[in-house]
CSV table of C-alpha atoms and ligand atoms in Angstrom, one decimal:
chain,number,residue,atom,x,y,z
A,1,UNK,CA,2.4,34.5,-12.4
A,2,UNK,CA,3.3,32.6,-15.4
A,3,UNK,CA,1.6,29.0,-14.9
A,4,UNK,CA,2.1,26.1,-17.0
A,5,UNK,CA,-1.0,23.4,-16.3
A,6,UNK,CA,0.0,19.7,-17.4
A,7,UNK,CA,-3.6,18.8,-18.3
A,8,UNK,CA,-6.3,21.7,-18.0
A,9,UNK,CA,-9.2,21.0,-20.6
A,10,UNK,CA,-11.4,18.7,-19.2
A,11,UNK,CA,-12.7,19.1,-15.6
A,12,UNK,CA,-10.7,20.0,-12.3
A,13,UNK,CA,-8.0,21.4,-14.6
A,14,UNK,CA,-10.1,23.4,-17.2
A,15,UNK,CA,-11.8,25.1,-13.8
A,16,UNK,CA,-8.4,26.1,-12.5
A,17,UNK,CA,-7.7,27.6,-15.6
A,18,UNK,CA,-10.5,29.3,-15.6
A,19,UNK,CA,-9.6,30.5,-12.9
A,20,UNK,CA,-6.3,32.1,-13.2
A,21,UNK,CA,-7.1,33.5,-16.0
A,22,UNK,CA,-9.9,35.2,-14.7
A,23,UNK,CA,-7.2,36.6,-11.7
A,24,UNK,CA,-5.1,38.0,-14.4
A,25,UNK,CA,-2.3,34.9,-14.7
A,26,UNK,CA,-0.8,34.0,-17.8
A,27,UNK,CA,-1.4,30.1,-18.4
A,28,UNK,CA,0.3,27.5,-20.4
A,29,UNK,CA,-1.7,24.1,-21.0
A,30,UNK,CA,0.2,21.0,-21.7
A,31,UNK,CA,-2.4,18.4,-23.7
A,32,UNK,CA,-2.8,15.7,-26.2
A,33,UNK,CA,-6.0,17.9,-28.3
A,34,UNK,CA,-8.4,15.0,-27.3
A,35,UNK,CA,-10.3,16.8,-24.7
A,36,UNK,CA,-11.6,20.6,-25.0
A,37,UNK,CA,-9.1,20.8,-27.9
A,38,UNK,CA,-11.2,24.2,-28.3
A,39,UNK,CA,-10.7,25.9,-25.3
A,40,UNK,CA,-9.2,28.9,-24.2
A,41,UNK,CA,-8.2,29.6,-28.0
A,42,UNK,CA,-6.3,32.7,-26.7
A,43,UNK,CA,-3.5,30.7,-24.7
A,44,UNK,CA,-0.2,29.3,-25.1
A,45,UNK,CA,-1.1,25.3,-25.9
A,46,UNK,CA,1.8,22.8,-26.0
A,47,UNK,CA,0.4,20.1,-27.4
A,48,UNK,CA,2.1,16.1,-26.7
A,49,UNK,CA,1.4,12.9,-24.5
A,50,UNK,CA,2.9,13.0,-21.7
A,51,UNK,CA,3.7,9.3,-21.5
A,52,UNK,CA,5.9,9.6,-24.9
A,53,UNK,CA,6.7,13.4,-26.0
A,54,UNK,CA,7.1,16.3,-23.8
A,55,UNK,CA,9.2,17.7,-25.9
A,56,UNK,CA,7.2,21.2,-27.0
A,57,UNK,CA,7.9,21.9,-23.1
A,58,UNK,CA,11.6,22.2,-23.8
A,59,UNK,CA,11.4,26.0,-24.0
A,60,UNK,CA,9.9,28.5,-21.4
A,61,UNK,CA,9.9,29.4,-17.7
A,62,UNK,CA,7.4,29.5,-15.3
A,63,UNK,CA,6.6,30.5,-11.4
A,64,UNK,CA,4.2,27.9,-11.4
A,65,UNK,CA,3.2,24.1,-12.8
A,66,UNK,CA,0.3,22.6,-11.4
A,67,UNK,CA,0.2,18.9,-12.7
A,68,UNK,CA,-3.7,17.7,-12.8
A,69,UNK,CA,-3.4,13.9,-14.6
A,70,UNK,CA,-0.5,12.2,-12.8
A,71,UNK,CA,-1.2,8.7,-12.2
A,72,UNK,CA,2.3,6.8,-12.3
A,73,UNK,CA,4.8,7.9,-10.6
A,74,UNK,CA,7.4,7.3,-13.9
A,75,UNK,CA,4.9,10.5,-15.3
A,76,UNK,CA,6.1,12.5,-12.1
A,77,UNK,CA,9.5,11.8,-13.3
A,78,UNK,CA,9.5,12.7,-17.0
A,79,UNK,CA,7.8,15.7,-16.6
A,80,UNK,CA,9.9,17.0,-13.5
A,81,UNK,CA,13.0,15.6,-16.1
A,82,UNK,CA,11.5,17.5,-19.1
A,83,UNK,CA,11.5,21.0,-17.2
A,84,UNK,CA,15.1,20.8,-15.5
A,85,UNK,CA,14.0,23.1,-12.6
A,86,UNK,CA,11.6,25.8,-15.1
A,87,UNK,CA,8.4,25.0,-13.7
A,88,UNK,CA,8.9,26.9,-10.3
A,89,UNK,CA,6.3,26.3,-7.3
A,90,UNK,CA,5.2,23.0,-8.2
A,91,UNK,CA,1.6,21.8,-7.5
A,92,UNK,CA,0.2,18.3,-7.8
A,93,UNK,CA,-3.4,17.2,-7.8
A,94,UNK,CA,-3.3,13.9,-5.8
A,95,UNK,CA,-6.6,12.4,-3.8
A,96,UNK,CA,-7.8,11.6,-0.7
A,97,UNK,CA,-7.8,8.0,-2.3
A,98,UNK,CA,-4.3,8.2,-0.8
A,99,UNK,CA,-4.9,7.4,3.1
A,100,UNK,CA,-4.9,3.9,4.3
A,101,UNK,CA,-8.6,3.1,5.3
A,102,UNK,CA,-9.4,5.6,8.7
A,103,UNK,CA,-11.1,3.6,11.2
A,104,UNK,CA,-13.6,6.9,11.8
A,105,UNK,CA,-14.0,10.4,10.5
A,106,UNK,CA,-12.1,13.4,11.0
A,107,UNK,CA,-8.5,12.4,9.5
A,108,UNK,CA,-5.9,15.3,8.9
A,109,UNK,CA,-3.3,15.2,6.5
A,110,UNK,CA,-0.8,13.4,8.6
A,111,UNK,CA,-2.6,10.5,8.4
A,112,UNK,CA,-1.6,6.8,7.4
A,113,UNK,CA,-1.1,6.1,4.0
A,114,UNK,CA,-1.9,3.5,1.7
A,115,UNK,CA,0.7,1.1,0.5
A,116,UNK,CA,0.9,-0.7,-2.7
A,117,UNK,CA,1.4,-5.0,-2.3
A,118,UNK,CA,3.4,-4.3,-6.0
A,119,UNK,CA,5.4,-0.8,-5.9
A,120,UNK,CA,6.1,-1.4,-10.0
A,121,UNK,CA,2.5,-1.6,-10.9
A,122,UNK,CA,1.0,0.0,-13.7
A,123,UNK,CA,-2.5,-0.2,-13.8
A,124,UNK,CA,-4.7,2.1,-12.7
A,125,UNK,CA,-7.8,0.7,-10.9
A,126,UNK,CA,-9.9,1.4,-8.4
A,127,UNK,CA,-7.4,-1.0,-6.1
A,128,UNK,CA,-4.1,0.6,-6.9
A,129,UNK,CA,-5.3,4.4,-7.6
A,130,UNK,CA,-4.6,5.2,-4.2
A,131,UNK,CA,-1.3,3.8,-3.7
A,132,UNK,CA,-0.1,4.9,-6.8
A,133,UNK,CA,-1.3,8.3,-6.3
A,134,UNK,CA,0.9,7.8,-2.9
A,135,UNK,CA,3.9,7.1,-5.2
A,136,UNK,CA,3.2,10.3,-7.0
A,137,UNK,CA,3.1,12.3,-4.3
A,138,UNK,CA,6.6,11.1,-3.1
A,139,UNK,CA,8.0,11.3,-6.3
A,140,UNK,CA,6.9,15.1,-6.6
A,141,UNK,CA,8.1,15.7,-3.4
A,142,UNK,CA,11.1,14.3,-4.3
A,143,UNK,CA,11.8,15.9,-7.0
A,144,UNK,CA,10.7,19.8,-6.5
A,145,UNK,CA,11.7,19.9,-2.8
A,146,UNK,CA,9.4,20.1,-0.2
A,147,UNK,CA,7.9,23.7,-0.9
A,148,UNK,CA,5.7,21.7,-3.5
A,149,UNK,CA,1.9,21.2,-2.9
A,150,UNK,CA,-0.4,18.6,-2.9
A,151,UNK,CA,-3.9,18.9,-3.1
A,152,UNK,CA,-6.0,15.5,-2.1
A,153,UNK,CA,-9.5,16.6,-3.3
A,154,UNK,CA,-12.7,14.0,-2.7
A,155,UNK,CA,-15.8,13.9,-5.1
A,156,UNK,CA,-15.7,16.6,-7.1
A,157,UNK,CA,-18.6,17.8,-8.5
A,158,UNK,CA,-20.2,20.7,-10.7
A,159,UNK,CA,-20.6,21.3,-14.4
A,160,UNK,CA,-18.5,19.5,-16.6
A,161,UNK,CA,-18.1,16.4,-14.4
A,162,UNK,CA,-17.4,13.9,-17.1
A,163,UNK,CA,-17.9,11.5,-14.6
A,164,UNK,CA,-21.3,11.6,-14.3
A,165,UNK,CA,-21.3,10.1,-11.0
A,166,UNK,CA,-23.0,13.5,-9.0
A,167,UNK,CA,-24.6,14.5,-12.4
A,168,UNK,CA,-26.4,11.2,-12.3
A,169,UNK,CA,-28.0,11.7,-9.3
A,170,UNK,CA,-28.9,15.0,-9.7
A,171,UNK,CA,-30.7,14.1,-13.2
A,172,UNK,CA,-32.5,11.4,-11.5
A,173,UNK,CA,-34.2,13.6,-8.4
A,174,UNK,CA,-34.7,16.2,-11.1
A,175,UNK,CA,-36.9,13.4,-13.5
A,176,UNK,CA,-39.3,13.2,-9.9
A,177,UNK,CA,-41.2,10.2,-8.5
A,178,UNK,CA,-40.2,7.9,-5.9
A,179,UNK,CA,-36.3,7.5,-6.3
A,180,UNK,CA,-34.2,4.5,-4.5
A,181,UNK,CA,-31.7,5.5,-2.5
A,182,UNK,CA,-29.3,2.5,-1.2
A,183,UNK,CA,-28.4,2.7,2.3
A,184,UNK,CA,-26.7,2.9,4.9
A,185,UNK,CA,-28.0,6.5,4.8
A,186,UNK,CA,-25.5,7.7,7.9
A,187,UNK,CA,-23.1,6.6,5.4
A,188,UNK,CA,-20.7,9.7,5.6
A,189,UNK,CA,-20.6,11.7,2.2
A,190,UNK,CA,-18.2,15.3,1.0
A,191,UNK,CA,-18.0,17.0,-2.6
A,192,UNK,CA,-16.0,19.7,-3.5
A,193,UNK,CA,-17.1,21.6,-6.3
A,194,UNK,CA,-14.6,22.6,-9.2
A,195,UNK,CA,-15.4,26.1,-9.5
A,196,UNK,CA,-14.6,26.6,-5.5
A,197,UNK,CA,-11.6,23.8,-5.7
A,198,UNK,CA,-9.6,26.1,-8.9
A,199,UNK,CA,-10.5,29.4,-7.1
A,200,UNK,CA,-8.7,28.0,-3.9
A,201,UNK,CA,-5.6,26.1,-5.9
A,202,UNK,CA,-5.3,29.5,-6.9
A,203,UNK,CA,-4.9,31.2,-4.2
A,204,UNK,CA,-2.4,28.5,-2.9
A,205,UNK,CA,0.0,29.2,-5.0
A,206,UNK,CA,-0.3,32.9,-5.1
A,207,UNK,CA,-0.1,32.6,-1.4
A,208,UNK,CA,3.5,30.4,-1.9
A,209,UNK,CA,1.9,27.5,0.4
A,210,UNK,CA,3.2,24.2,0.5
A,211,UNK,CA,2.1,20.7,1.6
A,212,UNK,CA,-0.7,18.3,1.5
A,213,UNK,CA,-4.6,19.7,1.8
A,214,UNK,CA,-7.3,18.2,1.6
A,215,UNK,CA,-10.3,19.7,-0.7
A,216,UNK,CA,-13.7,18.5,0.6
A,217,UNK,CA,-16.7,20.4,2.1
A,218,UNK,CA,-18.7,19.9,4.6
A,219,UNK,CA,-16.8,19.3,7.7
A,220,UNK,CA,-17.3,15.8,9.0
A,221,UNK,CA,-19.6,14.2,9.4
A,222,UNK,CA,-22.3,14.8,6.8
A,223,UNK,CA,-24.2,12.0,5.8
A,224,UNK,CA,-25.3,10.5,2.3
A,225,UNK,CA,-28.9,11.2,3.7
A,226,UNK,CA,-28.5,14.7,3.5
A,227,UNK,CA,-26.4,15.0,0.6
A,228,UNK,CA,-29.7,13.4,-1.2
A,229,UNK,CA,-32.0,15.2,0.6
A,230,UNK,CA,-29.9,18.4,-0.4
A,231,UNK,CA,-30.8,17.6,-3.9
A,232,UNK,CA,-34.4,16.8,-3.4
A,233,UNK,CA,-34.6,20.3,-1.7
A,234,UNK,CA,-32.7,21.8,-4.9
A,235,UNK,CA,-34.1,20.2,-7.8
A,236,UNK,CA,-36.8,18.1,-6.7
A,237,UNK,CA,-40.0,18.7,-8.3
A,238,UNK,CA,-43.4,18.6,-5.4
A,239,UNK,CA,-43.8,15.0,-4.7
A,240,UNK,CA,-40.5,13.3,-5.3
A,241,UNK,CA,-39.5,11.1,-2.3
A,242,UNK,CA,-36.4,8.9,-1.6
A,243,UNK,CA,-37.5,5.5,-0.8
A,244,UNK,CA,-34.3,3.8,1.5
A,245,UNK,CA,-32.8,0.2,0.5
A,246,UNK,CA,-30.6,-1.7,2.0
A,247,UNK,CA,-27.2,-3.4,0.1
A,248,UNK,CA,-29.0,-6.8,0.6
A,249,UNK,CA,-32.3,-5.8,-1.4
A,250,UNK,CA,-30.2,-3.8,-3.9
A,251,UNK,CA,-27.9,-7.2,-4.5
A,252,UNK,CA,-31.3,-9.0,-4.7
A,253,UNK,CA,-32.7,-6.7,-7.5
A,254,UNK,CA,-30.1,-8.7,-9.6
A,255,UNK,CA,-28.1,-4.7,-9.4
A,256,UNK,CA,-24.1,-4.5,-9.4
A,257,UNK,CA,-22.2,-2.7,-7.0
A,258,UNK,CA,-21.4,0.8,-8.5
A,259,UNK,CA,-24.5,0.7,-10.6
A,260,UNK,CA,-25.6,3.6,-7.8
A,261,UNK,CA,-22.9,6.5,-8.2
A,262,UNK,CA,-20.9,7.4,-5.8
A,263,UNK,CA,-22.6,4.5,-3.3
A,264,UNK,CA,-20.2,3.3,-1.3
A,265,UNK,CA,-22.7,0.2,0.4
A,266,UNK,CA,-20.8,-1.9,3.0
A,267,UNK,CA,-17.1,-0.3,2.0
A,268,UNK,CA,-14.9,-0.6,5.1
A,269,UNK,CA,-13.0,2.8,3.3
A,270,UNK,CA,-16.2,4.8,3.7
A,271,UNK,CA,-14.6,6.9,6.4
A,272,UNK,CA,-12.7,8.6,3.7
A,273,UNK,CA,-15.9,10.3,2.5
A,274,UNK,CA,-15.0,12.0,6.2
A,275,UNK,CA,-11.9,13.8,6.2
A,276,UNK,CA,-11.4,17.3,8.4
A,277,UNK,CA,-11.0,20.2,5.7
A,278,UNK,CA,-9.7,22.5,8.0
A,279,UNK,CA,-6.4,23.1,6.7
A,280,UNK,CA,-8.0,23.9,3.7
A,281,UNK,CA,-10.5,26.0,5.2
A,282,UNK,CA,-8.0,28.2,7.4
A,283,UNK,CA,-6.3,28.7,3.9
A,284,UNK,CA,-9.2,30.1,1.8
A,285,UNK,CA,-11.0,27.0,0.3
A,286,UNK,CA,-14.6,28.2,0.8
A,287,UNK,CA,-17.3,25.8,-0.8
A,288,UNK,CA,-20.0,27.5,-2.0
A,289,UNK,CA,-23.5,25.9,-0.4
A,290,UNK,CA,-24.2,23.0,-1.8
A,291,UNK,CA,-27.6,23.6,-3.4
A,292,UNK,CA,-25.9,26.5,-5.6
A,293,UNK,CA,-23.6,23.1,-6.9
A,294,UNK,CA,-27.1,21.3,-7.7
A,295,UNK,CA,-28.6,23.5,-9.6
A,296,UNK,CA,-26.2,24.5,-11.7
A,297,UNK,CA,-24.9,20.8,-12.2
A,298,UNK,CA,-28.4,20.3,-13.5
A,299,UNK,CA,-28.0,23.2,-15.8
A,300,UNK,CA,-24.9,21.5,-17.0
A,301,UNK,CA,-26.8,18.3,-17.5
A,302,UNK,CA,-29.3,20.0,-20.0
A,303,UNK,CA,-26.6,21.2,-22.2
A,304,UNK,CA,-25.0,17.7,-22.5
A,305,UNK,CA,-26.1,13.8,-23.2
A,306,UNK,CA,-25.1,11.9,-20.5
A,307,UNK,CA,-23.1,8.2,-21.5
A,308,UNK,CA,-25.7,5.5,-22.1
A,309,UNK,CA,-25.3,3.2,-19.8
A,310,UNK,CA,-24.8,5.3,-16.7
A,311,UNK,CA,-26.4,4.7,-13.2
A,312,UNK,CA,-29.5,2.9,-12.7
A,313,UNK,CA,-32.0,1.6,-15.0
A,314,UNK,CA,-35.6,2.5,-14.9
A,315,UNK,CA,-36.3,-1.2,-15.3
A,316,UNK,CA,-33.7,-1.7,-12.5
A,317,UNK,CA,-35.6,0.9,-10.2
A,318,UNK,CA,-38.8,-1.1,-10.6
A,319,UNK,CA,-37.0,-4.2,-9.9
A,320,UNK,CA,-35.8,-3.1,-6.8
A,321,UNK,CA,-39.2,-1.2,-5.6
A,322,UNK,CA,-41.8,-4.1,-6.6
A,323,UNK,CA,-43.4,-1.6,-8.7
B,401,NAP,N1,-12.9,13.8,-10.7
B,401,NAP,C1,-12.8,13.6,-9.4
B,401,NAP,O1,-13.8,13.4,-8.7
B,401,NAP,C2,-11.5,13.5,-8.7
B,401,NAP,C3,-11.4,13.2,-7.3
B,401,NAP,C4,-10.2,13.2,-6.7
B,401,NAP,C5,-9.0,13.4,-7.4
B,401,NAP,N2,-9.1,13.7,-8.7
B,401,NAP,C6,-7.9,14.0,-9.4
B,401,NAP,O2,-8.0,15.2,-10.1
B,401,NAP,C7,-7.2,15.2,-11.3
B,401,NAP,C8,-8.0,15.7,-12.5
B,401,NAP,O3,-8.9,14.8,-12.8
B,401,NAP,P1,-9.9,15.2,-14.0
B,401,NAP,O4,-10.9,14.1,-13.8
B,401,NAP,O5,-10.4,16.5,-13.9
B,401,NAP,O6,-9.0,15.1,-15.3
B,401,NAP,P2,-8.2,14.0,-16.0
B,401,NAP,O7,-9.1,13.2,-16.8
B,401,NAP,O8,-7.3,13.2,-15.2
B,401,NAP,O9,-7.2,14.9,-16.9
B,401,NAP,C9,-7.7,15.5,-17.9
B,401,NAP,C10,-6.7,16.5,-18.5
B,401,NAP,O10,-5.4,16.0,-18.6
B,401,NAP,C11,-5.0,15.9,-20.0
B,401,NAP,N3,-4.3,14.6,-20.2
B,401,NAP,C12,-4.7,13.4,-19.9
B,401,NAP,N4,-3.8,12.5,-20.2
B,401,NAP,C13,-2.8,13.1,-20.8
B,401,NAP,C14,-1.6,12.7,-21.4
B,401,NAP,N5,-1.2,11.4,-21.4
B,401,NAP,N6,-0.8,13.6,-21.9
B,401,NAP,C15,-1.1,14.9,-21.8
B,401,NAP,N7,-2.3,15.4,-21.3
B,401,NAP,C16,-3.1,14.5,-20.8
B,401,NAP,C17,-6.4,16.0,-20.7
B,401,NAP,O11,-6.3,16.5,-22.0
B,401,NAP,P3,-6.2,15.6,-23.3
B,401,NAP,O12,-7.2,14.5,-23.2
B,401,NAP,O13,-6.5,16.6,-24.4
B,401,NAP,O14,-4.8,15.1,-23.4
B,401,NAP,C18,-7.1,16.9,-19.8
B,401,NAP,O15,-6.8,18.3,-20.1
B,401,NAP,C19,-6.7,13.8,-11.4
B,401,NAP,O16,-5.3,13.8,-11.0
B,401,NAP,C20,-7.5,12.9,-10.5
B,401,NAP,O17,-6.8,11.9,-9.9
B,401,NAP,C21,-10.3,13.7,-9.4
């Protein structure tokens, strides 16, 4: 298949790449040169911003377009405008960010979803991601029929997660001693790493599907207790132990919320860290066990600095143990 990626140099979108290539595809990336500007030398690269040029995708054809860093739904619009029907099956890479909050665990993709108080916003932020990614999902709908997929991935996780949110934690169990580990600890918790997520989108489109999946592994519910203990069995070194906190002592330790990645504390929308990945499952998404993503996340992490400034202090452990 010829496949044109809008994005596909930094994280989920470099791994589907990867991917295709590796299953004998022939891949277009559509990119501004800021992020892996040296990657995959040996492809077609049309280079622009999608918010104000797309105008080196004014020639070509493809089966496929899989569009990976859609955030408004006027970017849906100008790219589905700039291709005038030559993208073919058309794949977006939306979130599970988009349901309205579940009241429990095991949502499928006919779920409610979230609306936005102001349709026209702009901003993307941690409020309005969801409801914008919504919009998008409509507008691609809209716009290249309803053959066209969505894929509504949670955490994802693996090398090269710029984030730094799993990485974090990872690094932190790795470095030993007594790590804090903010409760509630049956908080429900999924990943999906990248290198199983490109495989499957893949395989979607080689297999023509269409519609909304979820990517997220394990099946519901798995608990933020065992995704830490998971790492402490993977990376751990003999004697590292999680000492449990509650939000209330963490707020007392003078430590923000989101200082802990990927803690979700008292959230009401925790039960979207819960969603059924059947569909996904029953159409080849098969996560590899999550120790394999652990240890080779923390070979990643040895290759790379991580941002100053991420996670939690050491002086902000101690705080919040006595010690
Ligand atoms: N990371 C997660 O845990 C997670 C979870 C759920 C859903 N998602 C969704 O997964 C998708 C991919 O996320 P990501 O974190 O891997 O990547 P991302 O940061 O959204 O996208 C990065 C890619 O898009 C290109 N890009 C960004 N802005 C561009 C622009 N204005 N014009 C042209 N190219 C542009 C980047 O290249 P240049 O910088 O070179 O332009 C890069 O190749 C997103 O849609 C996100 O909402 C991510």
């Amino acid at each position: 298949m010829r496949i044109l990626v809008i994005g596909g140099t930094r994280f989920v979108g470099r791994h589907f790449v990867e991917q295709a290539v590796e299953r004998g595809h022939d891949v277009t990336v559509f990119h501004r040169g800021r992020t892996g500007a040296d990657l995959f030398p040996d492809l077609d690269h049309r280079m622009g911003d999608r918010d104000t040029d797309l105008s080196t995708l004014a020639e070509g054809e493809w089966d496929a377009t899989v569009d990976t860093c859609a955030y408004l739904p006027r970017q849906v619009h100008t790219l589905a405008d700039a291709l005038d029907g030559r993208g073919g099956h058309h794949l977006l890479v939306s979130s599970v960010s988009v349901y309205a909050a579940p009241d429990g665990p095991g949502i499928d993709e006919d779920a409610a979803l979230a609306e936005l108080h102001d349709p026209d916003v702009e901003e993307v932020t941690n409020e309005t991601y969801g409801g914008l990614k919504v919009l998008c999902e409509r507008a691609a709908v809209d716009r290249h029929g309803p053959d066209t997929l969505v894929v509504r991935p949670t955490f994802v996780v693996g090398p090269d997660d710029y984030t730094w949110r799993f990485p974090w934690w990872v690094q932190r169990i790795a470095r030993g001693g007594t790590v804090p580990a903010p409760g509630p600890a049956d908080a429900p918790a999924q990943v999906i790493d990248v290198r199983d997520l490109g495989a499957w989108m893949v395989r979607l489109l080689e297999d023509g599907r269409s519609g909304p999946f979820h990517a997220a592994s394990p099946a519901p519910v798995f608990t933020w207790r065992e995704q830490l203990e998971a790492t402490v069995d993977a990376v751990g070194q003999d004697g590292t132990r999680l000492q449990w906190v509650t939000p209330a002592e963490v707020e007392a330790a003078g430590i923000e919320p989101g200082a802990f990645p990927l803690w979700a504390g008292d959230d009401p929308d925790v039960w979207l860290m819960a969603v059924d990945p059947a569909r996904a499952f029953s159409t080849g998404l098969t996560p590899r066990p999550l120790g394999d993503t652990i240890r080779d996340t923390l070979a990643w992490t040895r290759t790379v600095t991580m941002p100053e400034g991420t996670g939690v202090s050491a002086a902000q452990e101690r705080r919040l143990l006595g010690g």
